[in-house]
Amino acid sequence: MKTEIIFLGPPASGKGTQTDRLSTEFSLPHIDTGKLLRAEIEAGSEEGKIAKGFMSQGQLVPADLVSKIIIKKVMSDEARNGYILDGFPRSIEQADILEEALANAGKNNFDNRIVVKLVVDENMLLDRIINRRMCKNCNKIFSLKNYTSDICDECGGELYQRSDDNEETAKKRFDTYNEQTSPLSEYYAQKSLLKEVDGNTSPEAVYQNILNVLNN
Ligand code: AP5
């Protein structure tokens, strides 16, 4: 199975839902960019203060700030047998930074690498965003469509709605995705790394399709 996995896909396409499960089942570190940035905000760090302004506007946090955090994780001992990148890279600039870091570390072998893009109809995404709830404690992802309690079934933590999960910010996030992240499909297709997976079906069906592409 491929073990150096990059996930692409628009906001609410299901990246977090799928990568959480994949990480648990295959013991691969889940490098979740949005979660790491939200932790910086929560901690009140300098990086968090800068990131907050961009995230609340649905814009990308500056590449140097986010790359520093993510590259450190990719190069860590924990990721020596592989990793799942969720939310990084999100622009050609970030993809070049990642390529350079991997090449400098002697990891230029593409045999274990794959880029999975979740493809979801645009008209479903806003609905998923508005209905998403997260656990404050363990970050488990829920949808009001099939879960109505405000307590996490995993750890008993309180559920909350992300501050960028509103219609106005979501529309800006879609624009940012279309302008800056979409070109990565072509970038990785040219390297023969891109695999598209239909993200419109049930989470279970999406997961099985992801396993198929990882094993082929
Ligand atoms: P981030 O937290 O990464 O947000 P995102 O990419 O917009 O992705 P989401 O977390 O919204 O969605 P998801 O695809 O993980 O979907 P989920 O599984 O939760 O980034 C937030 C912000 O941080 C960015 O806007 C930016 O400002 C900044 N940032 C992050 N990375 C950056 C970078 N590299 N550079 C610069 N800035 C960066 O699912 C969504 C909902 O749908 C849930 O309720 C779920 O239960 C439901 N669902 C999932 N799958 C299905 C399914 N198959 N069917 C029905 N419902 C489903």
PDB file of C-alpha atoms and ligand atoms in Angstrom:
ATOM      1  CA  MET A   1       0.000   0.000   0.000  1.00  0.00           C
ATOM      2  CA  LYS A   2       1.115   3.576  -0.680  1.00  0.00           C
ATOM      3  CA  THR A   3       2.137   5.217   2.575  1.00  0.00           C
ATOM      4  CA  GLU A   4       3.128   8.769   1.597  1.00  0.00           C
ATOM      5  CA  ILE A   5      -0.335  10.139   1.002  1.00  0.00           C
ATOM      6  CA  ILE A   6      -1.419  13.666   0.126  1.00  0.00           C
ATOM      7  CA  PHE A   7      -5.134  14.513   0.198  1.00  0.00           C
ATOM      8  CA  LEU A   8      -6.611  17.203  -2.020  1.00  0.00           C
ATOM      9  CA  GLY A   9     -10.204  18.364  -2.178  1.00  0.00           C
ATOM     10  CA  PRO A  10     -12.350  21.433  -1.598  1.00  0.00           C
ATOM     11  CA  PRO A  11     -13.573  22.508   1.863  1.00  0.00           C
ATOM     12  CA  ALA A  12     -15.911  19.859   3.335  1.00  0.00           C
ATOM     13  CA  SER A  13     -15.140  17.262   0.658  1.00  0.00           C
ATOM     14  CA  GLY A  14     -14.484  14.752   3.452  1.00  0.00           C
ATOM     15  CA  LYS A  15     -10.684  14.936   3.803  1.00  0.00           C
ATOM     16  CA  GLY A  16     -10.734  15.000   7.618  1.00  0.00           C
ATOM     17  CA  THR A  17     -13.348  12.235   7.880  1.00  0.00           C
ATOM     18  CA  GLN A  18     -11.358   9.908   5.636  1.00  0.00           C
ATOM     19  CA  THR A  19      -7.857  10.736   6.841  1.00  0.00           C
ATOM     20  CA  ASP A  20      -8.823  10.292  10.527  1.00  0.00           C
ATOM     21  CA  ARG A  21      -9.939   6.729   9.780  1.00  0.00           C
ATOM     22  CA  LEU A  22      -7.021   5.921   7.491  1.00  0.00           C
ATOM     23  CA  SER A  23      -4.558   7.178  10.074  1.00  0.00           C
ATOM     24  CA  THR A  24      -6.088   5.046  12.836  1.00  0.00           C
ATOM     25  CA  GLU A  25      -6.400   1.881  10.757  1.00  0.00           C
ATOM     26  CA  PHE A  26      -2.906   2.022   9.248  1.00  0.00           C
ATOM     27  CA  SER A  27      -1.036   3.757  12.106  1.00  0.00           C
ATOM     28  CA  LEU A  28       0.168   6.534   9.835  1.00  0.00           C
ATOM     29  CA  PRO A  29       0.558  10.031  11.315  1.00  0.00           C
ATOM     30  CA  HIS A  30      -2.262  12.322  10.236  1.00  0.00           C
ATOM     31  CA  ILE A  31      -0.793  15.737   9.535  1.00  0.00           C
ATOM     32  CA  ASP A  32      -3.927  17.888   9.621  1.00  0.00           C
ATOM     33  CA  THR A  33      -2.978  21.438   8.659  1.00  0.00           C
ATOM     34  CA  GLY A  34      -6.227  23.129   9.718  1.00  0.00           C
ATOM     35  CA  LYS A  35      -6.122  21.400  13.111  1.00  0.00           C
ATOM     36  CA  LEU A  36      -2.480  22.381  13.676  1.00  0.00           C
ATOM     37  CA  LEU A  37      -3.262  26.003  12.812  1.00  0.00           C
ATOM     38  CA  ARG A  38      -6.313  26.044  15.088  1.00  0.00           C
ATOM     39  CA  ALA A  39      -4.093  24.671  17.902  1.00  0.00           C
ATOM     40  CA  GLU A  40      -1.687  27.605  17.364  1.00  0.00           C
ATOM     41  CA  ILE A  41      -4.632  30.016  17.625  1.00  0.00           C
ATOM     42  CA  GLU A  42      -5.865  28.293  20.778  1.00  0.00           C
ATOM     43  CA  ALA A  43      -2.379  28.499  22.306  1.00  0.00           C
ATOM     44  CA  GLY A  44      -2.220  32.228  21.509  1.00  0.00           C
ATOM     45  CA  SER A  45       1.176  31.883  19.760  1.00  0.00           C
ATOM     46  CA  GLU A  46       2.549  34.527  17.367  1.00  0.00           C
ATOM     47  CA  GLU A  47       1.917  32.097  14.479  1.00  0.00           C
ATOM     48  CA  GLY A  48      -1.639  31.605  15.709  1.00  0.00           C
ATOM     49  CA  LYS A  49      -2.285  35.341  15.844  1.00  0.00           C
ATOM     50  CA  ILE A  50      -1.153  35.744  12.230  1.00  0.00           C
ATOM     51  CA  ALA A  51      -3.033  32.636  11.051  1.00  0.00           C
ATOM     52  CA  LYS A  52      -6.301  33.736  12.676  1.00  0.00           C
ATOM     53  CA  GLY A  53      -6.604  36.841  10.501  1.00  0.00           C
ATOM     54  CA  PHE A  54      -6.254  34.859   7.279  1.00  0.00           C
ATOM     55  CA  MET A  55      -8.440  31.929   8.340  1.00  0.00           C
ATOM     56  CA  SER A  56     -11.332  34.141   9.399  1.00  0.00           C
ATOM     57  CA  GLN A  57     -11.271  35.636   5.897  1.00  0.00           C
ATOM     58  CA  GLY A  58     -11.174  32.233   4.167  1.00  0.00           C
ATOM     59  CA  GLN A  59      -7.700  33.002   2.800  1.00  0.00           C
ATOM     60  CA  LEU A  60      -4.538  30.930   2.844  1.00  0.00           C
ATOM     61  CA  VAL A  61      -2.170  31.532   5.733  1.00  0.00           C
ATOM     62  CA  PRO A  62       1.243  32.706   4.370  1.00  0.00           C
ATOM     63  CA  ALA A  63       3.208  29.800   2.870  1.00  0.00           C
ATOM     64  CA  ASP A  64       6.362  30.321   4.954  1.00  0.00           C
ATOM     65  CA  LEU A  65       4.422  30.111   8.234  1.00  0.00           C
ATOM     66  CA  VAL A  66       2.411  27.011   7.363  1.00  0.00           C
ATOM     67  CA  SER A  67       5.307  25.230   5.585  1.00  0.00           C
ATOM     68  CA  LYS A  68       7.543  25.581   8.630  1.00  0.00           C
ATOM     69  CA  ILE A  69       4.981  23.760  10.779  1.00  0.00           C
ATOM     70  CA  ILE A  70       4.180  21.034   8.249  1.00  0.00           C
ATOM     71  CA  ILE A  71       7.640  20.221   6.892  1.00  0.00           C
ATOM     72  CA  LYS A  72       8.863  19.670  10.465  1.00  0.00           C
ATOM     73  CA  LYS A  73       6.133  17.028  10.885  1.00  0.00           C
ATOM     74  CA  VAL A  74       6.856  15.335   7.545  1.00  0.00           C
ATOM     75  CA  MET A  75      10.546  15.101   8.437  1.00  0.00           C
ATOM     76  CA  SER A  76       9.931  13.883  11.985  1.00  0.00           C
ATOM     77  CA  ASP A  77      10.852  10.388  13.123  1.00  0.00           C
ATOM     78  CA  GLU A  78       7.164   9.651  13.607  1.00  0.00           C
ATOM     79  CA  ALA A  79       6.695   9.968   9.826  1.00  0.00           C
ATOM     80  CA  ARG A  80       9.650   7.760   8.838  1.00  0.00           C
ATOM     81  CA  ASN A  81       7.318   4.998   7.545  1.00  0.00           C
ATOM     82  CA  GLY A  82       4.867   7.343   5.892  1.00  0.00           C
ATOM     83  CA  TYR A  83       2.344  10.084   6.549  1.00  0.00           C
ATOM     84  CA  ILE A  84      -1.052  11.400   5.561  1.00  0.00           C
ATOM     85  CA  LEU A  85      -1.036  15.054   4.578  1.00  0.00           C
ATOM     86  CA  ASP A  86      -4.446  16.694   4.948  1.00  0.00           C
ATOM     87  CA  GLY A  87      -4.651  20.321   3.808  1.00  0.00           C
ATOM     88  CA  PHE A  88      -1.050  20.739   2.659  1.00  0.00           C
ATOM     89  CA  PRO A  89       0.026  21.666   0.061  1.00  0.00           C
ATOM     90  CA  ARG A  90      -2.675  24.095  -0.980  1.00  0.00           C
ATOM     91  CA  SER A  91      -0.826  26.063  -3.652  1.00  0.00           C
ATOM     92  CA  ILE A  92       1.888  25.488  -6.235  1.00  0.00           C
ATOM     93  CA  GLU A  93       4.252  27.472  -4.000  1.00  0.00           C
ATOM     94  CA  GLN A  94       3.627  25.081  -1.085  1.00  0.00           C
ATOM     95  CA  ALA A  95       3.935  22.015  -3.344  1.00  0.00           C
ATOM     96  CA  ASP A  96       7.342  23.235  -4.536  1.00  0.00           C
ATOM     97  CA  ILE A  97       8.441  23.755  -0.915  1.00  0.00           C
ATOM     98  CA  LEU A  98       7.381  20.180  -0.083  1.00  0.00           C
ATOM     99  CA  GLU A  99       9.141  18.722  -3.144  1.00  0.00           C
ATOM    100  CA  GLU A 100      12.328  20.560  -2.276  1.00  0.00           C
ATOM    101  CA  ALA A 101      12.255  19.446   1.368  1.00  0.00           C
ATOM    102  CA  LEU A 102      11.665  15.803   0.387  1.00  0.00           C
ATOM    103  CA  ALA A 103      14.419  15.924  -2.245  1.00  0.00           C
ATOM    104  CA  ASN A 104      16.851  17.495   0.258  1.00  0.00           C
ATOM    105  CA  ALA A 105      16.076  14.661   2.668  1.00  0.00           C
ATOM    106  CA  GLY A 106      16.859  12.128  -0.070  1.00  0.00           C
ATOM    107  CA  LYS A 107      13.206  11.147  -0.408  1.00  0.00           C
ATOM    108  CA  ASN A 108      12.948  11.564  -4.181  1.00  0.00           C
ATOM    109  CA  ASN A 109      11.494   8.140  -4.723  1.00  0.00           C
ATOM    110  CA  PHE A 110       7.883   8.402  -5.914  1.00  0.00           C
ATOM    111  CA  ASP A 111       7.114   4.664  -5.490  1.00  0.00           C
ATOM    112  CA  ASN A 112       5.259   5.100  -2.200  1.00  0.00           C
ATOM    113  CA  ARG A 113       3.770   8.480  -2.943  1.00  0.00           C
ATOM    114  CA  ILE A 114       0.205   9.197  -4.053  1.00  0.00           C
ATOM    115  CA  VAL A 115      -2.107  12.200  -4.235  1.00  0.00           C
ATOM    116  CA  VAL A 116      -5.788  11.420  -3.608  1.00  0.00           C
ATOM    117  CA  LYS A 117      -8.259  14.060  -4.730  1.00  0.00           C
ATOM    118  CA  LEU A 118     -11.811  13.868  -3.359  1.00  0.00           C
ATOM    119  CA  VAL A 119     -14.237  15.059  -6.012  1.00  0.00           C
ATOM    120  CA  VAL A 120     -17.586  16.335  -4.690  1.00  0.00           C
ATOM    121  CA  ASP A 121     -20.365  18.256  -6.446  1.00  0.00           C
ATOM    122  CA  GLU A 122     -20.041  21.905  -5.490  1.00  0.00           C
ATOM    123  CA  ASN A 123     -23.700  22.244  -4.517  1.00  0.00           C
ATOM    124  CA  MET A 124     -23.247  19.653  -1.711  1.00  0.00           C
ATOM    125  CA  LEU A 125     -20.296  21.352  -0.041  1.00  0.00           C
ATOM    126  CA  LEU A 126     -21.992  24.348   1.565  1.00  0.00           C
ATOM    127  CA  ASP A 127     -24.639  22.085   3.082  1.00  0.00           C
ATOM    128  CA  ARG A 128     -21.916  19.885   4.593  1.00  0.00           C
ATOM    129  CA  ILE A 129     -20.096  22.918   6.004  1.00  0.00           C
ATOM    130  CA  ILE A 130     -23.161  24.412   7.677  1.00  0.00           C
ATOM    131  CA  ASN A 131     -24.036  21.043   9.234  1.00  0.00           C
ATOM    132  CA  ARG A 132     -20.556  20.148  10.498  1.00  0.00           C
ATOM    133  CA  ARG A 133     -19.833  19.990  14.218  1.00  0.00           C
ATOM    134  CA  MET A 134     -16.511  19.097  15.841  1.00  0.00           C
ATOM    135  CA  CYS A 135     -15.567  17.779  19.266  1.00  0.00           C
ATOM    136  CA  LYS A 136     -13.705  20.398  21.333  1.00  0.00           C
ATOM    137  CA  ASN A 137     -11.768  17.667  23.059  1.00  0.00           C
ATOM    138  CA  CYS A 138     -10.812  14.981  20.487  1.00  0.00           C
ATOM    139  CA  ASN A 139     -11.637  16.817  17.226  1.00  0.00           C
ATOM    140  CA  LYS A 140     -13.945  14.072  15.984  1.00  0.00           C
ATOM    141  CA  ILE A 141     -16.028  15.290  13.033  1.00  0.00           C
ATOM    142  CA  PHE A 142     -19.840  15.038  13.041  1.00  0.00           C
ATOM    143  CA  SER A 143     -22.711  16.057  10.813  1.00  0.00           C
ATOM    144  CA  LEU A 144     -26.055  17.297  12.142  1.00  0.00           C
ATOM    145  CA  LYS A 145     -27.571  15.254   9.303  1.00  0.00           C
ATOM    146  CA  ASN A 146     -26.959  12.037  11.212  1.00  0.00           C
ATOM    147  CA  TYR A 147     -25.943  13.144  14.734  1.00  0.00           C
ATOM    148  CA  THR A 148     -27.995  15.540  16.815  1.00  0.00           C
ATOM    149  CA  SER A 149     -26.472  15.293  20.290  1.00  0.00           C
ATOM    150  CA  ASP A 150     -24.111  18.085  21.384  1.00  0.00           C
ATOM    151  CA  ILE A 151     -21.842  15.605  23.205  1.00  0.00           C
ATOM    152  CA  CYS A 152     -19.139  13.530  21.494  1.00  0.00           C
ATOM    153  CA  ASP A 153     -19.931   9.796  21.399  1.00  0.00           C
ATOM    154  CA  GLU A 154     -16.221   8.990  21.557  1.00  0.00           C
ATOM    155  CA  CYS A 155     -14.956  11.009  24.529  1.00  0.00           C
ATOM    156  CA  GLY A 156     -17.948  12.902  25.969  1.00  0.00           C
ATOM    157  CA  GLY A 157     -16.491  16.262  24.877  1.00  0.00           C
ATOM    158  CA  GLU A 158     -18.655  19.231  23.905  1.00  0.00           C
ATOM    159  CA  LEU A 159     -19.393  19.745  20.196  1.00  0.00           C
ATOM    160  CA  TYR A 160     -18.886  23.148  18.551  1.00  0.00           C
ATOM    161  CA  GLN A 161     -19.197  24.803  15.165  1.00  0.00           C
ATOM    162  CA  ARG A 162     -15.956  26.095  13.618  1.00  0.00           C
ATOM    163  CA  SER A 163     -15.914  29.879  13.334  1.00  0.00           C
ATOM    164  CA  ASP A 164     -15.139  29.630   9.583  1.00  0.00           C
ATOM    165  CA  ASP A 165     -18.082  27.266   8.996  1.00  0.00           C
ATOM    166  CA  ASN A 166     -20.540  29.998   8.036  1.00  0.00           C
ATOM    167  CA  GLU A 167     -21.912  30.779   4.595  1.00  0.00           C
ATOM    168  CA  GLU A 168     -19.967  34.011   4.054  1.00  0.00           C
ATOM    169  CA  THR A 169     -16.514  32.608   4.966  1.00  0.00           C
ATOM    170  CA  ALA A 170     -17.255  29.305   3.230  1.00  0.00           C
ATOM    171  CA  LYS A 171     -17.817  31.100  -0.096  1.00  0.00           C
ATOM    172  CA  LYS A 172     -14.433  32.804   0.263  1.00  0.00           C
ATOM    173  CA  ARG A 173     -12.843  29.424   1.064  1.00  0.00           C
ATOM    174  CA  PHE A 174     -14.313  27.978  -2.139  1.00  0.00           C
ATOM    175  CA  ASP A 175     -12.910  30.908  -4.157  1.00  0.00           C
ATOM    176  CA  THR A 176      -9.488  30.444  -2.542  1.00  0.00           C
ATOM    177  CA  TYR A 177      -9.626  26.726  -3.342  1.00  0.00           C
ATOM    178  CA  ASN A 178     -10.584  27.304  -6.983  1.00  0.00           C
ATOM    179  CA  GLU A 179      -7.912  29.948  -7.516  1.00  0.00           C
ATOM    180  CA  GLN A 180      -4.956  28.558  -5.590  1.00  0.00           C
ATOM    181  CA  THR A 181      -5.461  24.858  -4.832  1.00  0.00           C
ATOM    182  CA  SER A 182      -7.177  23.557  -7.993  1.00  0.00           C
ATOM    183  CA  PRO A 183      -4.011  24.006 -10.118  1.00  0.00           C
ATOM    184  CA  LEU A 184      -2.384  21.296  -7.969  1.00  0.00           C
ATOM    185  CA  SER A 185      -4.429  18.650  -9.821  1.00  0.00           C
ATOM    186  CA  GLU A 186      -2.496  19.380 -13.009  1.00  0.00           C
ATOM    187  CA  TYR A 187       0.772  19.717 -11.042  1.00  0.00           C
ATOM    188  CA  TYR A 188       0.447  16.190  -9.620  1.00  0.00           C
ATOM    189  CA  ALA A 189      -1.147  14.681 -12.735  1.00  0.00           C
ATOM    190  CA  GLN A 190       2.008  15.665 -14.626  1.00  0.00           C
ATOM    191  CA  LYS A 191       4.023  13.666 -12.095  1.00  0.00           C
ATOM    192  CA  SER A 192       1.580  10.733 -12.546  1.00  0.00           C
ATOM    193  CA  LEU A 193       0.734  10.881  -8.825  1.00  0.00           C
ATOM    194  CA  LEU A 194      -2.899  12.024  -8.980  1.00  0.00           C
ATOM    195  CA  LYS A 195      -5.833   9.687  -8.323  1.00  0.00           C
ATOM    196  CA  GLU A 196      -9.379  11.025  -8.200  1.00  0.00           C
ATOM    197  CA  VAL A 197     -11.979   9.459  -5.904  1.00  0.00           C
ATOM    198  CA  ASP A 198     -15.715  10.154  -6.028  1.00  0.00           C
ATOM    199  CA  GLY A 199     -16.533  11.825  -2.692  1.00  0.00           C
ATOM    200  CA  ASN A 200     -20.282  12.124  -3.308  1.00  0.00           C
ATOM    201  CA  THR A 201     -21.184   8.691  -1.950  1.00  0.00           C
ATOM    202  CA  SER A 202     -21.398   7.489   1.676  1.00  0.00           C
ATOM    203  CA  PRO A 203     -18.302   7.859   3.891  1.00  0.00           C
ATOM    204  CA  GLU A 204     -17.928   4.052   3.883  1.00  0.00           C
ATOM    205  CA  ALA A 205     -18.071   3.812   0.066  1.00  0.00           C
ATOM    206  CA  VAL A 206     -15.585   6.685  -0.259  1.00  0.00           C
ATOM    207  CA  TYR A 207     -13.234   4.929   2.163  1.00  0.00           C
ATOM    208  CA  GLN A 208     -13.347   1.665   0.192  1.00  0.00           C
ATOM    209  CA  ASN A 209     -12.586   3.550  -3.021  1.00  0.00           C
ATOM    210  CA  ILE A 210      -9.632   5.248  -1.336  1.00  0.00           C
ATOM    211  CA  LEU A 211      -8.280   1.852  -0.220  1.00  0.00           C
ATOM    212  CA  ASN A 212      -8.575   0.644  -3.827  1.00  0.00           C
ATOM    213  CA  VAL A 213      -6.441   3.474  -5.182  1.00  0.00           C
ATOM    214  CA  LEU A 214      -3.886   3.153  -2.374  1.00  0.00           C
ATOM    215  CA  ASN A 215      -3.447  -0.528  -3.129  1.00  0.00           C
ATOM    216  CA  ASN A 216      -3.123  -0.253  -6.921  1.00  0.00           C
TER     217      ASN A 216
HETATM  218  P1  AP5 B   1      -9.017  23.144   7.007  1.00  0.00           P
HETATM  219  O1  AP5 B   1      -9.364  22.931   8.420  1.00  0.00           O
HETATM  220  O2  AP5 B   1      -8.020  22.239   6.363  1.00  0.00           O
HETATM  221  O3  AP5 B   1     -10.360  23.194   6.180  1.00  0.00           O
HETATM  222  P2  AP5 B   1     -10.749  22.749   4.679  1.00  0.00           P
HETATM  223  O4  AP5 B   1      -9.685  22.318   3.775  1.00  0.00           O
HETATM  224  O5  AP5 B   1     -11.574  23.874   4.228  1.00  0.00           O
HETATM  225  O6  AP5 B   1     -11.439  21.425   4.873  1.00  0.00           O
HETATM  226  P3  AP5 B   1     -12.532  21.158   5.865  1.00  0.00           P
HETATM  227  O7  AP5 B   1     -11.928  20.851   7.206  1.00  0.00           O
HETATM  228  O8  AP5 B   1     -13.559  22.254   5.815  1.00  0.00           O
HETATM  229  O9  AP5 B   1     -13.285  19.887   5.247  1.00  0.00           O
HETATM  230  P4  AP5 B   1     -12.870  18.385   5.040  1.00  0.00           P
HETATM  231  O10 AP5 B   1     -12.584  18.148   3.602  1.00  0.00           O
HETATM  232  O11 AP5 B   1     -11.844  17.943   6.037  1.00  0.00           O
HETATM  233  O12 AP5 B   1     -14.276  17.701   5.348  1.00  0.00           O
HETATM  234  P5  AP5 B   1     -14.810  16.906   6.653  1.00  0.00           P
HETATM  235  O13 AP5 B   1     -14.260  15.519   6.651  1.00  0.00           O
HETATM  236  O14 AP5 B   1     -14.652  17.737   7.878  1.00  0.00           O
HETATM  237  O15 AP5 B   1      -8.459  24.620   6.801  1.00  0.00           O
HETATM  238  C1  AP5 B   1      -9.083  25.723   7.426  1.00  0.00           C
HETATM  239  C2  AP5 B   1      -8.338  27.012   7.075  1.00  0.00           C
HETATM  240  O16 AP5 B   1      -6.961  26.935   7.517  1.00  0.00           O
HETATM  241  C3  AP5 B   1      -8.226  27.340   5.571  1.00  0.00           C
HETATM  242  O17 AP5 B   1      -9.378  28.009   5.095  1.00  0.00           O
HETATM  243  C4  AP5 B   1      -6.982  28.251   5.563  1.00  0.00           C
HETATM  244  O18 AP5 B   1      -7.290  29.546   6.013  1.00  0.00           O
HETATM  245  C5  AP5 B   1      -6.080  27.601   6.600  1.00  0.00           C
HETATM  246  N1  AP5 B   1      -5.184  26.606   5.999  1.00  0.00           N
HETATM  247  C6  AP5 B   1      -5.292  25.263   6.088  1.00  0.00           C
HETATM  248  N2  AP5 B   1      -4.313  24.658   5.386  1.00  0.00           N
HETATM  249  C7  AP5 B   1      -3.560  25.652   4.839  1.00  0.00           C
HETATM  250  C8  AP5 B   1      -2.400  25.672   3.997  1.00  0.00           C
HETATM  251  N3  AP5 B   1      -1.827  24.566   3.551  1.00  0.00           N
HETATM  252  N4  AP5 B   1      -1.914  26.873   3.625  1.00  0.00           N
HETATM  253  C9  AP5 B   1      -2.469  28.024   4.060  1.00  0.00           C
HETATM  254  N5  AP5 B   1      -3.573  28.074   4.846  1.00  0.00           N
HETATM  255  C10 AP5 B   1      -4.107  26.902   5.233  1.00  0.00           C
HETATM  256  O19 AP5 B   1     -16.358  16.787   6.270  1.00  0.00           O
HETATM  257  C11 AP5 B   1     -17.198  17.920   6.247  1.00  0.00           C
HETATM  258  C12 AP5 B   1     -18.605  17.539   6.726  1.00  0.00           C
HETATM  259  O20 AP5 B   1     -19.186  16.610   5.788  1.00  0.00           O
HETATM  260  C13 AP5 B   1     -18.638  16.827   8.097  1.00  0.00           C
HETATM  261  O21 AP5 B   1     -19.778  17.222   8.792  1.00  0.00           O
HETATM  262  C14 AP5 B   1     -18.720  15.324   7.730  1.00  0.00           C
HETATM  263  O22 AP5 B   1     -19.375  14.572   8.736  1.00  0.00           O
HETATM  264  C15 AP5 B   1     -19.500  15.373   6.418  1.00  0.00           C
HETATM  265  N6  AP5 B   1     -19.099  14.325   5.476  1.00  0.00           N
HETATM  266  C16 AP5 B   1     -17.845  13.859   5.233  1.00  0.00           C
HETATM  267  N7  AP5 B   1     -17.860  12.906   4.278  1.00  0.00           N
HETATM  268  C17 AP5 B   1     -19.164  12.789   3.893  1.00  0.00           C
HETATM  269  C18 AP5 B   1     -19.818  11.971   2.917  1.00  0.00           C
HETATM  270  N8  AP5 B   1     -19.159  11.091   2.158  1.00  0.00           N
HETATM  271  N9  AP5 B   1     -21.164  12.110   2.772  1.00  0.00           N
HETATM  272  C19 AP5 B   1     -21.859  13.007   3.543  1.00  0.00           C
HETATM  273  N10 AP5 B   1     -21.292  13.795   4.493  1.00  0.00           N
HETATM  274  C20 AP5 B   1     -19.958  13.692   4.654  1.00  0.00           C
END
